[in-house]
């Protein structure tokens, strides 16, 4: 028997799906702006182009003034981690150190292109720096330890299913966003300041009930949220709920629920609340845990219907 | 740097914690290799140990932190002190736990010409490296799989001989470098050479806990620690103190903890049954069992101690059997069950 042709995709449904996906991507940007090092960052999968640039510009506009560094994939260890400034050393007559890119990005954001191609030894460096919040260099006569806490935007340009970022890298990033099926037309019209698409998307998400935070978002709102973030509390049962959800979704990593807890706090801070509420939990689960799900939660077995009378 | 996460607050991972405690009680056991996937608290545990260990007496003015009570020839720094080691001033210093960061080059590990003094004063002086700093303490290597071969060889040699010999850049220096090597790594990311594996006394496997209550507790504690590290450390202070006291007591008891002939025979029988190469397996098994007995406060080594340390001491020394692809831990446990009775 010949398989029936798949039903034609309803264009309106596709647009709605894409708009929802884009809205989630922008919500991830907003939360990341509140707490970049705590959330680790975003793995942004999608082709280079105006959509991705719009997202990046939106994130940048939410945190103006913080260091922003673009790291090319094949950067030398010395440029990434730091080393001796040879010219200055010879001139001064004593060892003069040079900070690497990661140390320069302290307090800001690092953008890594072609992240899906990051090799294992480079990856180990990134992992060590992100885990410990410092760069340690012991090479070529130089010994230095510099604190650095930043958020990472890993730009994944892979096309095939097997071209993905290394799991060790993904594990350290709270948000895994796939722009693959979103077309430029699905994003809101660009604005003069470039932050328009993100802001409009958040507003649209707010209207569609996908986003409980404030509708009008700008750098000031982010700053206000950052100021109160330290005092936001989460109830133990909410923390348990996120862990349970992660387990039910088959998310093996323990970093994921921890990142979800931080995302929930960031969402609460943005809404001006001192306590995380259930909507923050739902948002955190949707943004942090759902993309990493490896299975659907098991449905409780349906109670069997009573025997029909004879 | 932030206050380290307390050792006693680490959830589960009992085998890893025990291995590290055994290495702290008796460094001659030979180092710990911790293998497992990411985010399993490997580096946390070793760093937590640093905060836990009791301070040690060291000679003031010696760059290698020599023990004033040690017999044997003094190191070059101690030899230069006025009045010799006997008259030297001493102070209490924390036990060093030195990190070998990725990308470390040999000159920083081994020590090299002091560049600054050479450039400014034109003087040829030795600047000690990480091996010097780790003397009498622990050297921790994250991602052992990714370490360059020549560095691995170097570390193996120094760890075995207890002495670092530097012949480079016109320098010829010899200094004490006795440390416990602790390495972590992910076996999925690269095979470890058998020679390297064999040099580690104990090996443990760690995995993320799978039961929900443990997972919740890990996240709960990690979150609490990050919100207020000082308060969190204070809450676990008593438990850490208890562990520190038990290490100190075990070290005192160690010389008097007996190893009866019966235990020696058991150990030999186990190693024969498993076909471990060489005698290092037996030696490690005995030392680890003795350290464990000392930690437990028992007078001598018995079956219960051998059982406990069999897997960590032997799982990485098994010859590969192409006909048997069960994991090495299972093979060790099976042999233990057969020999000692279930």
XYZ file of C-alpha atoms in Angstrom:
652
model
C 0.000 0.000 0.000
C 1.401 3.308 -1.043
C 2.048 5.749 1.811
C -0.168 8.774 1.625
C 1.670 11.982 0.767
C 2.386 14.085 3.876
C -0.265 16.698 4.416
C 0.660 20.062 2.940
C 2.111 22.425 5.535
C -0.379 25.091 6.345
C 1.480 28.359 5.669
C -0.272 30.132 8.497
C 0.721 27.362 10.919
C 4.314 27.458 9.692
C 4.473 31.201 10.211
C 3.030 30.871 13.682
C 5.520 28.163 14.573
C 8.423 30.183 13.238
C 7.289 33.302 15.050
C 7.040 31.362 18.305
C 10.513 29.916 17.734
C 11.953 33.345 17.044
C 10.251 34.703 20.133
C 11.875 32.011 22.270
C 15.233 32.784 20.723
C 14.854 36.398 21.722
C 13.745 35.529 25.215
C 16.946 33.539 25.554
C 18.888 36.642 24.523
C 17.105 38.734 27.114
C 17.751 36.302 29.963
C 21.333 35.861 28.927
C 21.816 39.620 29.042
C 20.796 39.590 32.709
C 23.350 36.984 33.843
C 25.850 36.026 31.142
C 28.406 34.076 33.188
C 25.803 32.376 35.391
C 23.887 31.094 32.389
C 27.024 30.305 30.447
C 25.633 31.589 27.205
C 23.753 30.590 24.095
C 24.454 28.009 21.402
C 22.949 29.704 18.365
C 22.492 27.356 15.456
C 21.754 28.920 12.127
C 23.310 30.163 8.926
C 25.182 33.419 8.871
C 22.918 36.165 7.648
C 20.707 39.084 8.578
C 18.582 37.085 10.992
C 21.528 35.990 13.055
C 23.045 39.451 12.862
C 19.759 40.886 14.072
C 19.793 38.592 17.065
C 23.381 39.469 17.915
C 22.737 43.169 17.530
C 19.725 42.828 19.783
C 21.774 41.161 22.504
C 24.497 43.745 22.175
C 21.998 46.585 22.510
C 20.743 45.118 25.763
C 24.194 45.332 27.346
C 25.910 48.356 25.876
C 29.323 49.137 27.235
C 30.431 45.654 28.268
C 33.420 44.088 26.520
C 32.408 42.156 23.434
C 35.026 39.974 21.766
C 34.836 38.010 18.556
C 37.004 34.919 18.649
C 37.994 33.270 15.370
C 38.011 29.508 15.446
C 41.698 28.986 14.789
C 42.962 31.486 17.257
C 46.342 30.680 18.784
C 46.442 29.603 22.414
C 48.582 32.595 23.168
C 46.104 35.077 21.775
C 43.221 33.323 23.504
C 44.755 32.759 26.936
C 47.552 35.277 27.087
C 51.299 35.166 26.939
C 54.418 37.246 26.983
C 54.397 40.545 25.165
C 57.768 40.034 23.532
C 58.345 43.565 22.327
C 57.413 45.133 25.627
C 59.510 42.611 27.508
C 62.614 43.341 25.528
C 62.043 47.046 25.890
C 61.349 47.023 29.606
C 63.995 44.450 30.435
C 61.618 42.358 32.499
C 58.790 39.997 31.607
C 55.684 41.896 30.534
C 52.531 39.840 30.226
C 49.816 40.296 27.666
C 46.215 39.446 28.427
C 44.471 37.085 26.090
C 41.046 37.565 24.557
C 39.271 35.619 27.265
C 40.715 37.806 30.007
C 39.808 40.916 27.995
C 36.203 39.724 27.835
C 35.800 39.750 31.615
C 32.319 41.007 32.449
C 31.129 40.828 28.874
C 30.332 38.513 26.006
C 32.467 36.366 23.726
C 31.278 35.428 20.264
C 32.802 32.246 18.811
C 32.259 31.604 15.111
C 32.023 28.099 13.614
C 31.727 26.670 17.085
C 30.684 23.285 15.748
C 34.268 22.839 14.576
C 35.929 23.450 17.918
C 38.504 20.717 18.471
C 38.937 18.784 21.721
C 42.053 20.505 23.020
C 40.723 24.002 22.335
C 37.448 22.941 23.876
C 39.247 21.842 27.027
C 40.673 25.353 27.413
C 37.261 26.960 27.053
C 35.743 24.498 29.505
C 38.438 25.112 32.090
C 38.106 28.891 31.879
C 34.314 28.844 31.997
C 34.198 26.383 34.881
C 36.690 28.170 37.099
C 36.019 31.751 36.118
C 39.707 32.416 35.541
C 42.430 32.040 32.959
C 45.576 30.283 34.175
C 48.645 30.498 32.061
C 51.845 28.603 32.748
C 53.850 28.792 29.569
C 57.023 30.198 28.108
C 58.263 31.711 31.303
C 54.956 33.308 32.117
C 52.846 32.489 35.106
C 49.611 34.389 35.519
C 46.101 33.865 36.761
C 43.441 36.347 35.705
C 39.801 36.286 36.735
C 37.357 36.319 33.868
C 33.632 35.722 33.823
C 31.760 36.117 30.555
C 28.882 34.773 28.519
C 29.591 32.806 25.385
C 27.611 32.998 22.168
C 28.637 29.888 20.251
C 27.668 30.338 16.616
C 26.917 26.932 15.195
C 26.864 26.979 11.413
C 26.503 23.233 10.933
C 24.076 22.043 8.315
C 23.906 18.292 8.770
C 22.683 16.545 11.861
C 26.160 15.347 12.708
C 27.686 18.817 12.499
C 26.857 20.001 15.965
C 28.710 21.663 18.769
C 30.601 19.344 21.087
C 28.415 18.109 23.975
C 30.934 19.413 26.480
C 30.496 22.913 25.090
C 26.701 22.688 24.859
C 26.524 21.487 28.438
C 27.974 24.776 29.652
C 25.500 26.933 27.728
C 22.031 27.364 29.177
C 20.245 28.084 25.940
C 20.334 26.020 22.774
C 18.600 27.987 20.061
C 18.019 26.734 16.543
C 17.151 29.456 14.050
C 17.171 26.959 11.216
C 13.611 27.217 10.073
C 12.962 30.817 10.905
C 12.929 33.059 7.847
C 13.783 36.715 7.901
C 10.163 37.580 7.279
C 9.119 35.858 10.482
C 11.166 38.217 12.563
C 9.690 41.599 13.268
C 10.677 44.557 11.123
C 14.145 45.875 11.893
C 14.275 49.159 13.720
C 16.698 52.013 13.416
C 18.698 50.981 16.466
C 19.012 47.373 15.375
C 17.565 46.118 18.623
C 14.129 46.234 17.134
C 13.757 42.601 16.075
C 14.534 41.291 19.556
C 12.395 43.812 21.330
C 9.470 43.362 18.949
C 9.728 39.611 19.262
C 9.621 39.857 23.005
C 6.598 42.086 22.775
C 4.927 39.652 20.428
C 5.766 36.831 22.784
C 4.316 38.827 25.629
C 1.130 39.329 23.698
C 0.921 35.640 22.794
C 1.324 34.646 26.440
C 4.785 33.191 25.883
C 6.626 35.750 27.949
C 5.589 36.932 31.359
C 8.306 39.532 31.706
C 7.947 43.216 30.956
C 6.793 44.082 27.444
C 9.094 46.998 26.805
C 12.653 45.827 27.211
C 15.754 47.892 26.972
C 19.203 48.163 28.463
C 17.877 49.965 31.520
C 15.456 47.160 32.328
C 18.349 44.724 32.093
C 20.458 46.834 34.431
C 17.623 47.040 36.928
C 17.223 43.272 36.819
C 20.944 42.761 37.354
C 20.846 44.945 40.412
C 18.158 42.863 42.098
C 19.263 39.438 40.850
C 21.306 38.632 43.940
C 18.281 38.930 46.193
C 15.890 36.770 44.179
C 14.932 33.594 46.003
C 13.637 30.300 44.695
C 11.593 27.890 46.791
C 12.947 24.418 47.398
C 9.901 22.809 45.774
C 10.508 24.876 42.635
C 14.136 23.749 42.487
C 12.939 20.171 42.878
C 10.388 20.697 40.133
C 13.091 21.743 37.689
C 15.282 18.761 38.613
C 12.324 16.420 38.246
C 11.402 17.938 34.890
C 14.972 17.537 33.676
C 15.001 13.884 34.704
C 11.604 13.267 33.104
C 12.852 14.758 29.853
C 15.884 12.515 29.926
C 18.362 15.350 30.402
C 21.375 13.619 31.919
C 23.459 16.667 32.713
C 23.282 18.231 36.153
C 24.371 21.574 34.792
C 21.054 21.891 32.945
C 18.758 22.071 36.002
C 21.232 24.388 37.694
C 21.140 26.685 34.672
C 17.354 26.464 34.681
C 17.340 27.653 38.303
C 19.458 30.633 37.341
C 17.291 31.362 34.313
C 14.201 31.335 36.513
C 15.859 33.819 38.856
C 16.794 36.078 35.935
C 13.215 35.989 34.688
C 11.896 36.917 38.125
C 14.378 39.764 38.408
C 13.275 41.124 35.048
C 9.672 41.102 36.158
C 10.681 43.051 39.231
C 9.863 40.219 41.635
C 11.959 39.051 44.575
C 10.610 35.524 44.400
C 10.522 33.109 41.528
C 6.975 32.193 40.566
C 5.617 29.278 38.575
C 5.652 31.174 35.283
C 9.394 31.739 35.661
C 9.791 28.005 36.256
C 7.764 27.206 33.145
C 9.826 29.627 31.081
C 13.082 28.216 32.383
C 11.954 24.677 31.628
C 10.915 25.692 28.118
C 14.110 27.559 27.316
C 16.751 25.527 29.119
C 15.452 21.981 29.483
C 13.159 21.360 26.516
C 15.845 21.811 23.820
C 17.942 19.113 25.537
C 15.162 16.598 25.975
C 16.023 13.094 24.848
C 12.617 11.618 25.518
C 9.090 12.663 26.251
C 8.005 12.381 29.849
C 6.155 9.135 30.410
C 2.437 9.613 30.622
C 0.877 8.030 33.684
C -0.993 4.905 32.547
C -4.618 5.582 31.648
C -6.952 3.965 34.178
C -8.558 1.051 32.397
C -12.261 1.587 31.725
C -14.611 -0.388 33.957
C -15.771 -3.657 32.413
C -18.839 -3.167 30.334
C -21.864 -4.700 31.914
C -22.771 -8.021 30.423
C 39.761 33.150 44.256
C 36.487 31.941 45.692
C 36.371 29.723 48.755
C 36.527 26.122 47.586
C 33.470 23.897 47.787
C 33.655 21.847 51.005
C 34.773 18.223 50.661
C 32.057 16.831 52.892
C 29.353 18.624 50.918
C 30.074 16.603 47.778
C 27.082 14.386 47.093
C 27.689 10.651 46.547
C 30.959 9.847 44.686
C 31.985 7.777 47.692
C 34.644 5.798 45.846
C 36.371 8.920 44.625
C 36.295 10.556 48.030
C 37.690 7.425 49.666
C 40.507 7.185 47.108
C 41.512 10.782 47.754
C 41.434 10.242 51.525
C 43.590 7.129 51.185
C 46.109 9.087 49.108
C 46.125 11.820 51.750
C 46.782 9.308 54.537
C 49.512 7.417 52.708
C 51.071 9.187 49.710
C 53.089 6.066 48.893
C 49.893 4.514 47.527
C 50.826 6.437 44.438
C 48.254 8.851 43.144
C 44.655 8.794 42.022
C 43.208 8.767 38.534
C 39.620 9.972 38.357
C 37.826 9.073 35.157
C 34.375 10.120 34.197
C 32.187 12.417 32.203
C 31.973 16.106 32.652
C 30.319 17.815 35.526
C 30.859 14.959 37.954
C 32.740 16.955 40.547
C 36.230 15.672 39.773
C 38.120 18.925 40.064
C 35.809 20.029 42.881
C 36.895 17.104 45.038
C 40.608 17.670 44.628
C 40.341 21.384 45.241
C 38.166 20.698 48.263
C 40.928 18.500 49.620
C 43.312 21.442 49.732
C 41.092 23.264 52.175
C 40.758 20.144 54.262
C 44.344 19.024 54.852
C 46.093 20.012 58.055
C 48.963 22.462 57.706
C 52.515 21.212 57.601
C 55.821 22.460 59.049
C 58.213 23.868 56.503
C 61.600 25.505 56.618
C 61.472 29.279 56.233
C 63.409 30.438 53.220
C 63.343 27.131 51.383
C 61.619 27.404 48.034
C 60.688 23.749 48.079
C 58.982 23.793 51.461
C 61.247 21.153 52.932
C 60.324 19.314 56.117
C 62.606 20.426 58.980
C 62.299 16.993 60.541
C 63.367 15.054 57.472
C 66.482 12.948 57.544
C 68.651 12.716 54.485
C 70.674 15.339 52.652
C 69.193 18.851 52.621
C 68.112 20.459 49.382
C 70.272 23.238 47.948
C 68.162 25.981 49.512
C 68.248 24.363 52.946
C 71.982 23.729 52.605
C 72.579 27.431 52.122
C 70.793 28.431 55.327
C 72.916 29.745 58.165
C 73.365 27.099 60.827
C 71.895 24.365 58.659
C 68.436 22.847 58.771
C 68.565 22.053 62.499
C 68.765 25.697 63.470
C 66.438 26.973 60.762
C 63.217 28.799 61.527
C 60.064 26.922 60.622
C 56.526 27.943 59.877
C 53.216 26.253 59.217
C 52.081 26.297 55.639
C 49.039 24.800 53.942
C 49.679 21.575 52.046
C 50.163 22.604 48.431
C 47.692 21.461 45.820
C 49.064 22.653 42.519
C 47.070 22.700 39.342
C 48.746 21.796 36.111
C 46.784 23.896 33.659
C 46.221 22.871 30.075
C 48.795 24.166 27.696
C 51.468 24.337 30.366
C 54.903 24.288 28.789
C 57.819 22.315 30.121
C 59.722 25.361 31.348
C 56.952 26.307 33.732
C 56.448 22.765 34.945
C 60.083 21.868 35.534
C 61.452 25.292 36.288
C 63.819 27.329 34.144
C 66.176 30.211 33.932
C 64.859 33.180 35.879
C 64.190 35.420 32.905
C 63.749 38.586 34.871
C 67.020 38.282 36.755
C 68.853 37.286 33.611
C 67.585 40.332 31.751
C 67.978 42.850 34.545
C 71.023 41.682 36.502
C 72.592 39.336 34.003
C 72.530 36.624 36.653
C 71.937 32.946 35.931
C 69.445 31.789 38.531
C 66.929 28.957 38.725
C 63.288 29.867 38.909
C 61.408 26.913 40.376
C 58.390 25.652 38.492
C 55.182 23.891 39.402
C 56.932 20.694 40.450
C 58.814 22.612 43.112
C 55.650 24.196 44.397
C 53.936 20.802 44.605
C 56.625 19.272 46.793
C 55.075 17.483 49.813
C 51.644 18.061 48.386
C 49.438 17.233 45.451
C 49.782 17.876 41.757
C 46.466 17.956 39.974
C 46.157 17.483 36.229
C 42.844 18.159 34.571
C 42.315 16.249 31.343
C 45.198 13.820 31.606
C 44.209 12.423 28.192
C 45.106 15.699 26.542
C 48.510 16.072 28.125
C 51.447 16.033 25.724
C 53.433 12.812 25.757
C 56.723 14.342 26.824
C 55.104 16.081 29.768
C 53.449 12.842 30.774
C 56.796 11.055 30.708
C 58.362 13.807 32.755
C 55.670 13.717 35.403
C 55.811 9.957 35.642
C 59.558 9.995 36.196
C 59.483 12.727 38.806
C 56.532 11.208 40.650
C 58.343 7.890 40.824
C 61.747 9.189 41.872
C 60.610 12.039 44.109
C 63.230 14.290 42.640
C 63.231 16.797 39.811
C 66.413 17.005 37.772
C 66.712 20.118 35.612
C 69.277 20.259 32.855
C 68.435 23.150 30.584
C 69.446 26.656 29.617
C 72.832 26.269 31.213
C 71.336 25.226 34.536
C 71.957 22.022 36.408
C 69.637 21.772 39.379
C 68.241 18.971 41.478
C 65.462 19.468 43.986
C 62.990 17.378 45.963
C 59.629 16.845 44.288
C 57.591 14.351 46.239
C 53.909 14.731 45.479
C 50.768 12.739 44.958
C 49.678 12.866 41.352
C 45.940 13.267 40.889
C 44.653 13.202 37.358
C 41.204 13.542 35.951
C 39.957 12.757 32.527
C 37.278 11.428 30.314
C 38.091 8.026 28.824
C 35.786 8.789 25.909
C 38.077 11.535 24.768
C 41.237 9.581 24.357
C 42.925 6.394 25.385
C 45.451 6.583 28.189
C 48.682 4.757 27.618
C 49.027 1.653 29.787
C 52.339 2.916 31.170
C 50.605 6.052 32.392
C 47.665 4.140 33.808
C 49.951 1.834 35.719
C 51.735 4.700 37.474
C 48.573 5.809 39.157
C 48.023 3.915 42.374
C 44.269 4.086 42.428
C 41.715 4.696 39.718
C 38.083 5.525 40.228
C 35.174 5.954 37.874
C 32.651 8.637 38.538
C 29.310 9.164 36.900
C 26.529 11.653 37.380
C 24.122 10.281 39.973
C 21.052 8.779 38.389
C 18.616 8.743 41.288
C 16.450 11.796 41.537
C 16.982 12.641 45.242
C 20.767 12.735 44.775
C 20.442 14.868 41.670
C 18.200 17.327 43.481
C 20.633 17.473 46.372
C 23.585 18.183 44.050
C 21.750 21.098 42.430
C 20.470 22.345 45.779
C 23.924 22.411 47.350
C 25.621 23.905 44.312
C 23.034 26.670 44.178
C 23.373 27.401 47.895
C 27.150 27.492 47.597
C 27.075 29.958 44.728
C 24.603 32.267 46.413
C 26.646 32.607 49.577
C 29.939 30.684 49.575
C 31.033 31.818 53.036
C 27.822 30.732 54.727
C 27.807 27.427 52.879
C 31.374 26.634 53.901
C 30.501 27.557 57.492
C 27.592 25.124 57.470
C 29.836 22.242 56.434
C 32.776 23.293 58.564
C 32.139 20.719 61.314
C 31.903 17.834 58.864
C 35.121 18.930 57.165
C 36.786 19.187 60.578
C 35.755 15.614 61.342
C 37.355 14.413 58.128
C 40.533 16.367 58.808
C 40.813 14.810 62.273
C 40.296 11.353 60.846
C 43.114 11.914 58.340
C 45.469 13.098 61.066
C 44.551 10.153 63.300
C 44.930 7.690 60.443
C 48.384 9.015 59.608
C 49.420 8.486 63.233
C 48.008 4.980 63.299
C 49.455 3.953 59.967
C 52.878 2.666 61.104
C 51.198 0.429 63.683
C 48.539 -0.973 61.402
C 49.517 -4.554 60.740
C 49.298 -6.497 57.512
C 48.950 -10.163 58.523
C 50.263 -12.921 56.277
C 46.728 -14.053 55.567
C 45.982 -10.681 54.016
C 49.131 -10.833 51.912
C 48.125 -14.234 50.600
C 44.639 -13.014 49.773
C 46.014 -10.064 47.900
C 48.408 -12.208 45.913
C 45.656 -14.714 45.114
C 43.407 -11.906 43.874
C 46.059 -10.442 41.620
C 46.889 -13.871 40.219
C 43.248 -14.552 39.504
C 42.909 -11.254 37.682
C 46.172 -11.597 35.828
C 47.471 -8.149 36.698
C 50.849 -7.304 35.252
C 53.807 -6.976 37.551
C 53.731 -6.594 41.286
C 52.549 -3.033 41.500
C 48.982 -4.229 41.819
C 49.734 -6.208 44.972
C 51.799 -3.436 46.509
C 49.123 -0.842 45.860
C 46.420 -3.152 47.128
C 48.284 -3.687 50.397
C 49.111 -0.036 50.943
C 45.596 1.085 50.123
C 44.055 -1.576 52.359
C 46.342 -0.557 55.189
C 45.501 3.128 54.789
C 41.808 2.275 54.726
C 42.176 0.148 57.875
C 43.943 3.076 59.555
C 41.094 5.386 58.541
C 38.595 2.959 60.003
C 40.577 2.667 63.225
C 41.168 -1.059 62.785
C 44.329 -2.688 64.081
C 45.127 -4.769 61.026
C 44.155 -5.416 57.440
C 41.378 -7.924 56.903
C 39.170 -9.118 54.078
C 36.762 -6.245 54.516
C 39.512 -3.741 53.757
C 40.807 -5.639 50.761
C 37.314 -5.860 49.334
C 36.812 -2.146 49.636
C 39.975 -1.121 47.819
C 40.246 -3.980 45.314
C 38.479 -2.222 42.459
C 40.254 1.146 42.767
C 43.639 -0.553 43.129
C 43.282 -3.040 40.310
C 40.718 -2.051 37.704
C 43.229 -0.132 35.589
C 45.881 -2.831 35.637
C 43.972 -5.647 34.022
C 45.289 -7.111 30.856
C 42.780 -6.827 28.106
C 40.961 -10.054 27.408
C 39.606 -10.051 23.879
C 37.159 -12.792 24.775
C 35.705 -10.922 27.697
C 34.420 -7.452 27.106
C 32.803 -6.894 30.479
C 33.943 -3.730 32.202
C 37.054 -3.941 34.355
C 35.173 -3.032 37.525
C 32.870 -6.000 37.022
C 35.819 -8.316 36.447
C 37.452 -7.224 39.699
C 34.232 -7.607 41.648
C 33.661 -11.026 40.183
C 37.139 -12.173 41.184
C 36.656 -10.753 44.684
C 33.345 -12.569 45.044
C 34.836 -15.856 43.870
C 37.865 -15.673 46.123
C 36.503 -14.088 49.219
C 33.012 -15.493 48.990
C 30.048 -13.293 48.149
